[in-house]
Amino acid sequence: MNTYPIVFDVERATVMSRAHVLLRMLLVILLSCVIGAGDGLGLLYLGIPVAAAIFIARMGGERYVAENGERTCRWLAIVITLLAYLAFLTDDLPGGDTPIQLHIVSSGTPTVASALMRLVRAIPSALVLGLLSIISGIVGLIAALSILTLGRFPEVCWRFQLGIVRWEARLLGYLASVVEPYPPFSFDTQPSH
């Protein structure tokens, strides 16, 4: 049973839209032009703890988790839904009804120092995730080709992408200081429910 305070799951579609493959490619090109090479997760990993530290400095740790934590979780949900879309887990863009379930149980009393230290503490997890993301890019290419030819892609590839986005969700929640425990080094690909 999953005991980490961030649970991410996606209901798998039986058929995926070929048109969304093109939309994903355009979105990746646009994002690359706006935020530079790569997928911008590096900016998120740096920016989220800094933003959390700023809010914690203004509000205090308890108040940040209680009041701003919910708003932060909503922003994280948008980012994670976009990551799930780009990873071919769903054809639904952020906003509206999606087959994505993201549940975050906020906890802890972060300080400015603890929020900024998460940058350092997250390095091992971010490095492993970065290496796995290279493989995820290849799996994404396989997914695109498979969706274009078959309308779906292999279960094992879909599960791999699920594991990547689940890891990203847990790490981003930790970096945002909305959960206290360090995210597990776990490539969990099984359904959460």
C-alpha positions in Angstrom: 0.0 0.0 0.0 1.2 3.5 -0.9 1.8 5.5 2.3 3.5 8.5 0.7 1.3 11.7 1.1 1.2 12.3 -2.7 -0.8 9.8 -4.8 -0.9 10.1 -8.5 -2.8 7.9 -10.9 -4.3 8.0 -14.4 -7.1 6.0 -15.9 -5.7 4.6 -19.1 -7.6 5.4 -22.3 -8.3 2.5 -24.6 -7.7 4.6 -27.7 -5.7 7.8 -27.9 -6.1 10.6 -30.4 -3.7 10.8 -33.3 -4.3 14.6 -33.5 -2.9 15.0 -30.0 0.5 13.5 -31.1 0.9 16.6 -33.3 -0.4 18.9 -30.6 2.2 17.4 -28.2 5.0 18.0 -30.7 3.9 21.6 -31.2 3.7 22.1 -27.4 7.2 20.7 -26.9 8.6 23.0 -29.6 6.8 26.0 -28.1 8.0 25.2 -24.6 11.5 24.6 -25.8 11.5 28.0 -27.5 10.1 29.8 -24.4 12.1 28.1 -21.7 15.1 26.8 -23.6 16.3 23.3 -24.4 14.9 20.4 -22.5 11.6 20.1 -20.9 12.0 22.9 -18.3 11.9 20.6 -15.3 15.2 22.0 -14.2 13.7 25.4 -13.9 10.8 23.9 -11.9 13.2 22.1 -9.6 15.0 25.4 -8.9 12.1 27.7 -9.0 9.6 25.8 -6.8 11.7 25.7 -3.7 12.7 29.3 -4.1 9.1 30.3 -4.5 8.1 28.2 -1.4 10.9 29.9 0.6 9.6 33.3 -0.3 6.1 32.4 0.7 7.3 30.8 3.9 9.3 33.9 4.8 6.2 36.1 4.3 3.7 33.8 6.0 5.5 31.4 8.3 5.7 27.6 7.8 2.4 26.6 9.4 0.4 29.2 7.6 2.1 28.4 4.3 1.1 24.8 4.6 -2.4 25.6 5.9 -3.3 28.5 3.6 -1.0 28.5 0.6 -0.5 24.8 0.5 -3.8 24.2 -1.2 -3.1 26.9 -3.8 0.4 25.4 -4.4 -1.2 21.9 -4.7 -3.5 23.3 -7.4 -0.6 24.7 -9.3 1.3 21.4 -9.0 -1.8 19.6 -10.3 -1.7 21.8 -13.4 2.1 21.1 -13.9 1.7 17.4 -13.3 -1.3 17.1 -15.6 0.8 18.8 -18.3 3.6 16.3 -17.6 1.2 13.4 -17.9 -0.1 14.8 -21.2 3.4 15.2 -22.6 4.2 11.6 -21.4 1.3 10.2 -23.4 -0.6 9.1 -20.3 -3.7 11.0 -21.3 -5.1 13.1 -24.1 -6.5 15.6 -21.7 -4.8 18.9 -21.2 -4.8 20.7 -17.8 -8.2 22.2 -16.9 -11.6 20.6 -16.8 -12.2 17.0 -16.2 -9.3 14.7 -16.7 -8.8 11.0 -15.9 -5.9 12.0 -13.6 -6.2 11.6 -9.8 -3.7 13.6 -7.8 -4.1 13.6 -4.0 -1.7 15.6 -1.8 -1.9 15.4 2.0 0.0 18.6 3.1 2.1 18.2 6.2 5.0 19.7 8.0 6.2 23.1 9.3 8.7 24.2 6.7 11.2 27.0 7.3 13.0 29.2 4.7 16.2 27.2 5.4 14.4 23.8 5.0 12.7 24.9 1.8 16.0 25.9 0.3 17.8 22.8 1.6 15.4 20.7 -0.4 17.3 21.9 -3.5 20.4 20.1 -2.2 18.5 17.1 -0.7 16.6 16.5 -3.9 19.8 16.2 -6.1 20.0 12.4 -5.9 16.4 11.9 -6.8 16.5 14.6 -9.5 19.6 13.0 -11.0 18.1 9.5 -11.2 14.8 11.0 -12.5 16.9 13.0 -15.1 18.5 9.8 -16.4 15.2 8.0 -16.5 13.7 10.9 -18.4 16.1 10.2 -21.2 14.6 6.8 -21.5 11.2 8.4 -21.1 11.9 10.5 -24.2 12.6 7.4 -26.2 9.4 5.7 -24.8 7.5 8.9 -25.8 8.8 8.5 -29.4 7.6 4.9 -29.4 4.3 6.1 -28.0 3.9 8.7 -30.7 4.6 6.2 -33.5 2.4 3.5 -31.9 -0.5 6.0 -31.4 -0.1 7.2 -35.0 -0.2 3.6 -36.3 -2.4 1.7 -33.8 -4.3 4.5 -31.8 -2.7 3.2 -28.6 0.7 2.2 -27.3 2.0 -0.9 -25.4 1.0 -1.3 -21.7 4.6 -1.7 -20.6 5.5 1.7 -22.2 2.4 3.4 -20.6 3.3 2.0 -17.2 6.9 3.2 -17.6 5.6 6.7 -18.3 3.3 6.4 -15.3 6.2 5.6 -13.1 8.1 8.7 -14.4 5.3 11.1 -13.8 4.5 9.6 -10.4 8.2 10.2 -9.4 8.0 13.8 -10.8 4.8 14.4 -8.8 6.3 13.3 -5.6 9.5 15.2 -6.1 7.8 18.4 -7.1 5.5 18.2 -4.0 8.5 17.7 -1.8 10.3 20.6 -3.5 7.3 22.8 -2.9 7.4 22.1 0.8 3.8 20.9 0.9 4.9 17.5 2.2 7.5 16.7 4.8 8.8 13.3 3.9 11.5 12.8 1.2 10.0 11.2 -1.9 10.8 7.5 -2.2 13.3 6.2 -4.7 10.5 4.1 -6.1 9.6 3.4 -9.7 6.0 2.6 -8.8 4.0 1.6 -11.9 1.1 -0.2 -10.3 -2.4 1.3 -9.9 -2.7 3.3 -6.6 -6.3 2.2 -5.9 
